[in-house]
Amino acid sequence: MNLQIEDKGAAVLMDVKEERLDAHNSGELKAQMLKLFEEGKNNLIVDLSSVRFVDSSGLGALVSGFKNASSRSGSLKLSGLQLQVKSMFELTRLHRVFEIFGDVDEALASF
Amino acid sequence: MNLQIEDKGAAVLMDVKEERLDAHNSGELKAQMLKLFEEGKNNLIVDLSSVRFVDSSGLGALVSGFKNASSRSGSLKLSGLQLQVKSMFELTRLHRVFEIFGDVDEALASF
Amino acid sequence: MSTDRVAVDVKVPNQTRYLCLIGHIGENIARALKHYGGDKEKLAYDLNLVLTEAVANAIRHANEGDPSKEVHIEITIADRQLVLRVYDHGQGFDIGQFAAPRHPMEEHGRGIYIIHNVMDEVVYRPTDDGYVLEMTKNL
Amino acid sequence: MSTDRVAVDVKVPNQTRYLCLIGHIGENIARALKHYGGDKEKLAYDLNLVLTEAVANAIRHANEGDPSKEVHIEITIADRQLVLRVYDHGQGFDIGQFAAPRHPMEEHGRGIYIIHNVMDEVVYRPTDDGYVLEMTKNL
Ligand SMILES: Nc1ncnc2c1ncn2[C@@H]1O[C@H](COP(=O)(O)OP(=O)(O)O)[C@@H](O)[C@H]1O
Ligand SMILES: Nc1ncnc2c1ncn2[C@@H]1O[C@H](COP(=O)(O)OP(=O)(O)O)[C@@H](O)[C@H]1O
């Protein structure tokens, strides 16, 4: 999976540079989040601006990260959701769980 | 077919706003070129910058326009070929037939 | 006004790397539809999604990740009905248990709910050598 | 190292509006290939192209534009060979006459040349109810 990780100070940015976040590659995203948690990095921004398609496994990986971050008193926030990706969060009511921002800068400013 | 036609003075620009120029839509391009010839417009630029894919029928329509323009002492020039589209002209040796320009402005300046 | 008949039959190895191929075929079929009043790009996403969910389930839950097994998918359009069929070689499951939405904080269990949400009819039934998930959408 | 087996079978009405669907399926298959040393995007274009040429020929020359007829396409990948088959219900033709490149100023007659150029082996042979153009590429 093409995932760019960058420490932005207030939070670590995970930029998912994939067209799809699905059952094929969401396990890797989950593993990378766990690695960051283990390093004590509990504030994450997952930027999905490159992602055109997300399935239930992709959503599941994000929920997993969200719960882990919260349990460590950190938080996982999202940015850059394309319209159809946003609809997936609405369909599964996850738009009420995640803080969702227009872009990375907005997400960063909220930490 | 989404085809934008604009009189640029020295030549008429035909901007092919389609992802594909193939056996399904090339007949329409040919018909529109004939219409312009009948109106006495014999200098044409066909801009292919939106076209990602061309097949032998698409090439055939352009050859048809080229021959018609030439026989009326005009000319048909091309602009904006994507890399893989350009390869099609090379494979069929049509790159030696057509004058091919980087963009519309360059093509226009050549008239 | 009846729809043209289109039939696509795909067999791929039991590996998630092929989800993308199957999903994209679903998208392309939506975009090629002749008579469709609705939003084709939404339908494209939905077919991509439903096929991805159903095939991922066949791969992980029924064929248990065995990469040498095969997944078989049928897509047919006729008489203004689009039917998706995903065949598996598993033990089956009680699909009725998974029709309702999960709690948002659950990590798993959204696939069947999503399929129900997008499609008009969903049936899971035995075949000669396994099960088939048959999903119908009226066009 | 053998390739995973992938098989796609498509039936569409005898109409050029479906060329795009067939071509895109070819592209998606190229992109999903597991073991391919070459340029996948070039292969994607080439499969799109070859399928478009072969299916356009079946539609226009064999099935004579009759929109109620059906075109049948098979795509299989196995043992590092990719085979494309396009079935038609026509009278056949002498494919040997069209293998050479046309003069650049010709409007027609580039399809078979292009197919030969892209694929490693091209055979046109009779079936029970028509002909099949069988095109093989070694991966
Ligand atoms: N084809 C199948 N064969 C066997 N069990 C299945 C199949 N599809 C789904 N299931 C079962 O139904 C449950 C719910 O599926 P789903 O809603 O897609 O969520 P998830 O796959 O995330 O668990 C799965 O966890 C699995 O136990
Ligand atoms: N499936 C087919 N059935 C009958 N004739 C065919 C078929 N495919 C091709 N042909 C014949 O071969 C010729 C050359 O085909 P091709 O190289 O694709 O160029 P084009 O289609 O532009 O004429 C066609 O003009 C047609 O006469």
XYZ file of C-alpha atoms and ligand atoms in Angstrom:
554
model
C 0.000 0.000 0.000
C 1.192 3.464 -0.857
C 0.928 5.279 2.471
C 2.865 8.478 3.210
C 3.467 9.102 6.883
C 4.697 12.474 8.110
C 5.040 13.851 11.634
C 3.381 17.261 11.632
C 4.074 18.046 15.287
C 0.573 18.227 16.732
C -0.371 15.045 14.870
C 0.972 12.426 12.507
C -0.397 12.642 8.974
C -1.170 9.366 7.168
C -1.787 10.166 3.521
C -3.450 7.173 1.829
C -2.140 7.387 -1.731
C -4.409 4.692 -3.098
C -7.443 4.822 -5.334
C -9.129 2.133 -3.224
C -9.161 1.407 0.508
C -10.656 -2.080 0.657
C -10.366 -5.609 2.025
C -7.131 -6.000 0.064
C -5.123 -3.178 1.617
C -6.962 -1.988 4.754
C -5.083 -4.514 6.912
C -1.887 -2.672 6.092
C -3.343 0.683 7.109
C -4.408 -0.893 10.403
C -0.940 -2.338 10.972
C 0.715 1.038 10.302
C -1.630 2.738 12.749
C -0.761 0.172 15.417
C 2.920 0.843 14.813
C 2.393 4.567 15.388
C 0.422 3.898 18.569
C 3.254 1.727 19.834
C 5.639 4.632 19.223
C 3.371 6.748 21.428
C 1.903 8.692 18.523
C -1.759 8.854 19.414
C -2.896 11.845 17.389
C -3.459 10.887 13.785
C -4.879 12.535 10.689
C -5.830 10.111 7.931
C -6.057 12.022 4.660
C -8.266 10.283 2.125
C -8.120 12.821 -0.699
C -6.609 10.284 -3.115
C -9.160 7.624 -2.179
C -12.014 7.304 -4.622
C -13.481 4.108 -3.163
C -13.802 2.682 0.347
C -15.523 -0.555 1.390
C -16.628 -1.874 4.790
C -13.160 -3.226 5.545
C -11.648 0.187 4.920
C -14.213 1.744 7.260
C -13.460 -0.998 9.777
C -9.751 -0.200 9.752
C -10.513 3.462 10.439
C -12.892 2.541 13.292
C -10.177 0.340 14.753
C -7.699 3.229 14.624
C -10.262 5.599 16.099
C -10.921 3.325 19.064
C -7.234 2.725 19.699
C -6.401 6.427 19.548
C -9.275 7.282 21.905
C -8.300 4.608 24.416
C -4.817 6.195 24.529
C -6.340 9.659 25.038
C -5.401 10.646 21.512
C -7.609 11.065 18.510
C -7.900 10.044 14.887
C -9.359 12.634 12.538
C -10.094 12.452 8.836
C -9.569 14.902 5.979
C -10.121 15.205 2.239
C -13.092 12.877 1.790
C -14.378 12.713 -1.776
C -18.143 12.966 -2.164
C -18.844 9.271 -2.695
C -16.501 8.297 0.129
C -18.351 10.715 2.409
C -21.622 8.991 1.496
C -20.195 5.737 2.846
C -19.649 7.373 6.237
C -23.215 8.641 6.184
C -24.683 5.280 5.178
C -22.923 3.598 8.083
C -23.490 6.551 10.463
C -19.755 6.923 10.933
C -19.939 10.625 10.094
C -21.168 11.071 13.669
C -18.165 9.213 15.046
C -15.286 10.827 13.180
C -14.261 14.451 13.084
C -14.052 15.119 9.349
C -12.188 18.118 7.868
C -11.935 19.578 4.377
C -8.176 19.328 4.203
C -5.104 18.427 6.230
C -4.455 22.007 7.403
C -7.919 22.319 8.881
C -7.528 18.971 10.623
C -4.109 19.970 11.950
C -5.398 23.285 13.298
C -7.984 21.394 15.366
C -5.429 19.555 17.515
C -20.184 12.906 -29.157
C -18.969 15.831 -27.111
C -17.199 17.959 -29.727
C -16.545 21.668 -29.211
C -16.174 23.628 -32.421
C -14.807 27.174 -32.402
C -13.755 29.440 -35.265
C -10.316 30.761 -34.400
C -9.899 32.886 -37.544
C -6.968 31.198 -39.241
C -8.509 27.797 -38.574
C -11.492 26.087 -36.986
C -10.730 24.264 -33.748
C -12.450 20.933 -33.140
C -11.897 19.965 -29.531
C -12.748 16.281 -29.034
C -14.022 16.177 -25.458
C -14.207 12.393 -25.254
C -12.091 9.857 -23.449
C -12.280 7.537 -26.471
C -12.295 8.152 -30.220
C -13.367 4.802 -31.594
C -15.695 2.916 -33.946
C -18.617 4.110 -31.844
C -18.142 7.867 -32.206
C -15.634 8.485 -35.015
C -18.415 8.585 -37.614
C -19.766 11.675 -35.901
C -16.387 13.413 -36.009
C -16.205 12.645 -39.733
C -19.691 14.030 -40.318
C -18.861 17.254 -38.451
C -15.705 17.703 -40.504
C -17.700 17.284 -43.718
C -20.132 19.929 -42.514
C -17.278 22.382 -41.972
C -15.843 21.628 -45.429
C -19.232 22.307 -46.953
C -19.257 25.689 -45.207
C -15.921 26.399 -46.889
C -13.899 25.915 -43.704
C -10.901 23.951 -44.928
C -8.348 24.704 -42.240
C -8.968 22.562 -39.193
C -7.207 21.853 -35.918
C -8.358 18.695 -34.170
C -7.346 18.873 -30.512
C -7.076 15.459 -28.908
C -5.881 16.473 -25.452
C -8.954 14.921 -23.769
C -8.618 11.701 -25.759
C -6.940 8.892 -23.873
C -7.702 6.159 -26.416
C -7.968 6.020 -30.200
C -8.613 2.967 -32.386
C -8.217 2.379 -36.127
C -11.637 3.874 -36.855
C -10.663 7.058 -35.052
C -7.456 7.239 -37.069
C -9.479 6.561 -40.222
C -11.802 9.491 -39.513
C -8.781 11.791 -39.130
C -7.246 10.492 -42.376
C -10.546 11.147 -44.113
C -10.574 14.722 -42.829
C -6.944 15.184 -43.791
C -7.567 14.081 -47.367
C -10.659 16.228 -47.713
C -8.930 19.312 -46.345
C -5.932 18.800 -48.633
C -8.096 18.310 -51.710
C -9.701 21.673 -50.945
C -6.275 23.315 -50.524
C -6.759 23.511 -46.784
C -5.155 21.465 -44.082
C -6.018 19.453 -41.008
C -3.528 19.608 -38.155
C -3.510 17.877 -34.786
C -2.684 19.045 -31.267
C -2.492 17.766 -27.716
C -1.789 14.084 -28.338
C -1.336 12.050 -25.173
C 1.633 9.686 -25.158
C -0.264 6.481 -25.875
C -2.340 8.175 -28.570
C 0.873 9.381 -30.196
C 2.141 5.782 -30.243
C -0.873 4.837 -32.338
C 0.163 7.383 -34.984
C 3.672 5.965 -34.965
C 2.514 2.349 -35.222
C 0.432 3.198 -38.285
C 3.026 5.642 -39.703
C 0.489 8.440 -39.581
C 2.910 10.664 -37.670
C 4.539 11.288 -41.046
C 1.237 12.331 -42.580
C -0.121 14.735 -39.996
C 1.413 17.899 -38.660
C 1.246 17.367 -34.900
C 1.591 20.224 -32.374
C 1.948 20.334 -28.619
C -1.102 22.517 -28.081
C -3.770 24.484 -29.918
C -1.832 27.761 -29.842
C 1.164 26.227 -31.549
C -1.063 24.654 -34.165
C -2.876 27.943 -34.721
C 0.388 29.858 -35.139
C 1.382 27.510 -37.951
C -1.486 28.513 -40.247
C -38.736 -0.388 -23.255
C -36.653 -3.424 -22.426
C -32.945 -3.338 -21.651
C -30.302 -4.860 -23.910
C -28.997 -8.144 -22.572
C -25.489 -7.994 -21.131
C -23.865 -10.954 -19.396
C -20.459 -11.017 -17.739
C -19.028 -14.096 -16.088
C -15.763 -13.816 -14.163
C -13.594 -16.395 -12.432
C -10.663 -15.240 -10.363
C -8.373 -16.845 -7.797
C -9.540 -16.617 -4.186
C -7.361 -13.581 -3.492
C -8.287 -10.064 -2.403
C -5.957 -8.552 -5.023
C -8.658 -9.323 -7.602
C -11.341 -7.289 -5.775
C -10.259 -4.263 -7.728
C -10.814 -6.026 -11.088
C -14.277 -7.217 -10.099
C -15.246 -3.838 -8.680
C -14.083 -2.016 -11.795
C -16.052 -4.353 -14.046
C -19.126 -3.426 -12.002
C -18.359 0.258 -12.535
C -17.883 -0.177 -16.259
C -21.165 -2.016 -16.582
C -23.028 0.794 -14.849
C -21.441 3.345 -17.176
C -22.358 1.306 -20.275
C -26.053 1.024 -19.369
C -28.270 2.212 -22.162
C -31.459 3.120 -20.360
C -30.885 4.332 -16.835
C -32.712 7.294 -15.432
C -30.682 7.628 -12.246
C -27.165 8.868 -11.510
C -24.824 6.521 -13.392
C -21.779 7.489 -11.342
C -23.637 6.651 -8.140
C -24.696 3.318 -9.612
C -21.079 2.720 -10.682
C -19.888 3.237 -7.115
C -22.676 1.064 -5.736
C -21.990 -1.893 -8.032
C -18.267 -1.603 -7.320
C -19.105 -1.617 -3.594
C -21.592 -4.480 -3.583
C -19.340 -6.709 -5.687
C -16.353 -5.871 -3.500
C -18.297 -6.717 -0.319
C -19.760 -9.952 -1.667
C -16.513 -11.206 -3.187
C -14.486 -10.273 -0.102
C -16.927 -12.324 1.981
C -16.621 -15.314 -0.348
C -12.830 -15.076 -0.185
C -12.492 -14.649 3.571
C -15.478 -16.362 5.140
C -16.444 -19.122 2.701
C -13.283 -20.114 0.867
C -11.310 -19.328 4.008
C -8.531 -17.467 2.320
C -7.333 -20.548 0.414
C -5.618 -18.836 -2.552
C -5.910 -21.901 -4.780
C -9.705 -21.828 -4.729
C -11.690 -19.876 -7.289
C -14.415 -17.260 -6.944
C -17.114 -17.171 -9.577
C -19.112 -14.022 -10.283
C -22.005 -13.575 -12.705
C -23.426 -10.220 -13.736
C -26.464 -10.109 -15.987
C -28.653 -7.309 -17.212
C -31.931 -8.087 -18.916
C -35.467 -6.722 -18.825
C -34.477 -3.766 -16.655
C -33.081 -6.007 -13.946
C -29.479 -6.227 -12.927
C -28.543 -9.461 -11.170
C -25.229 -10.079 -9.424
C -24.352 -13.603 -8.312
C -21.326 -14.508 -6.228
C -20.715 -18.241 -5.776
C -18.775 -19.649 -2.854
C -17.638 -23.112 -1.765
C -18.292 -22.660 1.937
C -20.643 -23.964 4.628
C -23.139 -21.136 4.270
C -24.374 -18.751 6.977
C -27.561 -17.199 8.232
C -27.733 -13.994 6.241
C -30.839 -12.816 8.122
C -28.682 -12.050 11.165
C -26.702 -9.372 9.367
C -29.326 -7.255 7.627
C -29.515 -4.580 10.332
C -26.916 -1.818 10.648
C -24.068 -2.432 13.095
C -23.304 -0.113 15.919
C -20.956 2.541 14.461
C -18.152 1.481 16.800
C -18.079 -2.124 15.513
C -15.109 -2.958 13.343
C -16.811 -5.659 11.296
C -20.194 -6.717 10.049
C -21.193 -3.897 7.702
C -20.927 -5.777 4.396
C -24.292 -7.527 4.262
C -26.033 -4.399 5.555
C -24.465 -2.356 2.760
C -25.504 -4.944 0.164
C -29.090 -4.848 1.419
C -29.048 -1.097 1.364
C -27.918 -0.842 -2.264
C -29.781 -3.754 -3.856
C -33.529 -4.366 -4.115
C -33.486 -8.086 -3.389
C -30.840 -10.248 -1.709
C -31.046 -14.043 -1.514
C -28.430 -16.486 -0.205
C -29.090 -20.064 -1.220
C -27.347 -23.416 -1.648
C -26.017 -24.674 -4.990
C -24.613 -28.067 -5.974
C -21.205 -27.338 -4.509
C -21.641 -24.419 -2.162
C -23.769 -21.296 -1.966
C -24.660 -18.316 -4.076
C -25.408 -14.766 -2.976
C -27.900 -13.423 -5.505
C -28.464 -9.682 -5.520
C -30.987 -7.948 -7.752
C -31.463 -4.300 -8.595
C -34.319 -2.914 -10.653
C -33.034 -0.423 -13.201
C 6.203 -19.446 -11.758
C 2.771 -19.948 -13.259
C 0.127 -17.260 -13.520
C -3.103 -17.364 -11.548
C -6.051 -18.405 -13.672
C -8.443 -15.607 -14.573
C -11.383 -16.100 -16.928
C -13.807 -13.462 -18.115
C -16.672 -14.182 -20.463
C -18.752 -11.314 -21.804
C -21.846 -11.205 -23.985
C -23.095 -7.862 -25.255
C -25.554 -6.734 -27.901
C -24.099 -6.207 -31.380
C -23.724 -2.456 -30.846
C -20.639 -0.249 -30.896
C -21.744 1.488 -27.693
C -20.488 -1.569 -25.802
C -16.938 -1.304 -27.211
C -16.046 0.924 -24.300
C -17.146 -1.703 -21.744
C -15.169 -4.473 -23.445
C -12.100 -2.274 -23.848
C -12.185 -1.212 -20.204
C -12.452 -4.801 -19.035
C -9.281 -5.497 -21.032
C -7.559 -2.575 -19.301
C -8.641 -3.730 -15.866
C -7.365 -7.223 -16.510
C -3.950 -5.914 -17.488
C -3.793 -3.817 -14.316
C -4.769 -6.796 -12.131
C -2.043 -9.085 -13.504
C 0.093 -10.537 -10.767
C 3.292 -11.375 -12.550
C 4.044 -9.077 -15.438
C 7.479 -7.727 -16.051
C 6.540 -5.197 -18.734
C 4.744 -1.856 -18.638
C 1.258 -2.599 -17.310
C -0.207 0.667 -18.597
C 1.039 -0.113 -22.098
C -0.465 -3.590 -21.854
C -3.713 -2.032 -20.607
C -3.877 0.202 -23.682
C -2.991 -2.684 -25.980
C -5.677 -5.028 -24.634
C -8.220 -2.220 -24.795
C -7.169 -1.620 -28.405
C -7.113 -5.216 -29.588
C -10.492 -5.987 -28.025
C -11.977 -2.812 -29.493
C -10.665 -3.672 -32.985
C -11.786 -7.299 -32.885
C -15.227 -6.578 -31.456
C -15.817 -3.655 -33.853
C -15.039 -6.034 -36.732
C -17.461 -8.650 -35.414
C -20.161 -6.010 -35.062
C -19.713 -4.340 -38.431
C -18.354 -6.957 -40.786
C -19.672 -10.271 -39.461
C -22.913 -9.496 -37.677
C -23.530 -6.702 -40.167
C -24.657 -4.148 -37.667
C -27.764 -6.135 -36.684
C -28.314 -4.737 -33.158
C -30.332 -7.767 -32.036
C -27.381 -10.137 -32.493
C -24.928 -10.835 -29.703
C -21.145 -10.623 -29.538
C -19.341 -13.107 -27.337
C -15.887 -12.393 -25.918
C -13.686 -14.691 -23.830
C -10.595 -13.561 -21.985
C -8.470 -16.133 -20.187
C -5.164 -15.943 -18.422
C -3.359 -19.120 -17.435
C 0.213 -20.405 -17.531
C 1.614 -17.012 -18.526
C -0.572 -16.849 -21.618
C -3.335 -14.395 -22.243
C -5.914 -15.516 -24.781
C -8.629 -13.282 -26.227
C -11.423 -14.857 -28.267
C -14.052 -12.906 -30.163
C -16.845 -14.980 -31.665
C -18.892 -13.834 -34.645
C -21.847 -15.200 -36.607
C -20.646 -14.162 -40.051
C -19.392 -15.741 -43.248
C -15.722 -15.483 -42.346
C -12.939 -13.760 -44.296
C -9.367 -14.343 -45.377
C -7.420 -12.817 -42.530
C -4.083 -13.389 -44.288
C -4.873 -10.534 -46.680
C -4.883 -7.954 -43.917
C -1.730 -8.669 -41.921
C 0.437 -6.078 -43.700
C 0.260 -2.368 -42.839
C -1.989 -0.239 -45.022
C -0.744 2.762 -46.877
C -0.995 5.668 -44.407
C -3.531 7.452 -46.616
C -6.059 4.582 -46.511
C -9.093 5.225 -44.376
C -9.783 1.604 -43.451
C -8.033 -1.701 -42.987
C -5.741 -1.079 -40.021
C -7.531 -3.258 -37.455
C -6.107 -6.671 -38.241
C -2.626 -5.195 -38.717
C -2.847 -3.616 -35.265
C -4.011 -6.892 -33.729
C -1.082 -8.749 -35.291
C 1.291 -6.093 -34.082
C 0.162 -6.308 -30.446
C -0.469 -10.034 -30.057
C 1.947 -12.959 -30.444
C -0.387 -15.315 -32.266
C -3.587 -14.622 -34.205
C -5.841 -17.360 -35.596
C -9.239 -16.987 -37.273
C -11.162 -20.247 -37.506
C -14.678 -21.605 -37.944
C -16.879 -22.667 -35.020
C -20.242 -24.452 -34.988
C -22.175 -21.302 -35.750
C -19.704 -18.800 -37.125
C -16.065 -17.928 -36.567
C -13.711 -17.058 -33.755
C -10.748 -14.707 -33.786
C -8.285 -16.132 -31.261
C -5.467 -13.871 -30.161
C -2.695 -14.969 -27.823
C -0.096 -12.973 -25.953
C 2.719 -14.458 -23.902
C 3.038 -12.665 -20.587
N -20.101 -16.143 1.843
C -20.110 -16.324 3.182
N -19.910 -17.557 3.705
C -19.919 -17.757 5.049
N -20.129 -16.773 5.943
C -20.330 -15.527 5.483
C -20.338 -15.245 4.097
N -20.598 -13.918 3.944
C -20.736 -13.422 5.178
N -20.588 -14.380 6.123
C -20.734 -14.218 7.588
O -21.523 -13.080 7.836
C -20.839 -12.153 8.677
C -21.215 -10.733 8.294
O -20.700 -10.402 7.024
P -20.493 -8.894 6.631
O -21.738 -8.139 6.971
O -20.032 -8.820 5.237
O -19.355 -8.349 7.607
P -17.836 -8.788 7.813
O -17.406 -9.539 6.606
O -17.128 -7.487 8.008
O -17.816 -9.609 9.075
C -19.362 -12.474 8.490
O -18.600 -12.108 9.595
C -19.411 -13.990 8.296
O -19.467 -14.642 9.532
N -15.086 -10.790 -38.147
C -15.034 -10.500 -39.473
N -15.924 -11.081 -40.325
C -15.883 -10.808 -41.640
N -14.987 -9.982 -42.218
C -14.086 -9.379 -41.431
C -14.060 -9.605 -40.022
N -13.032 -8.880 -39.508
C -12.472 -8.236 -40.537
N -13.079 -8.522 -41.704
C -12.700 -8.052 -43.055
O -11.344 -7.688 -43.023
C -11.181 -6.332 -43.425
C -10.042 -5.706 -42.693
O -10.366 -5.541 -41.336
P -9.589 -4.449 -40.470
O -8.125 -4.625 -40.702
O -10.062 -4.553 -39.075
O -9.990 -3.040 -41.095
P -11.414 -2.305 -41.247
O -12.368 -2.924 -40.288
O -11.092 -0.885 -40.945
O -11.810 -2.489 -42.685
C -12.524 -5.691 -43.203
O -12.746 -4.603 -44.051
C -13.480 -6.825 -43.495
O -13.711 -6.947 -44.875
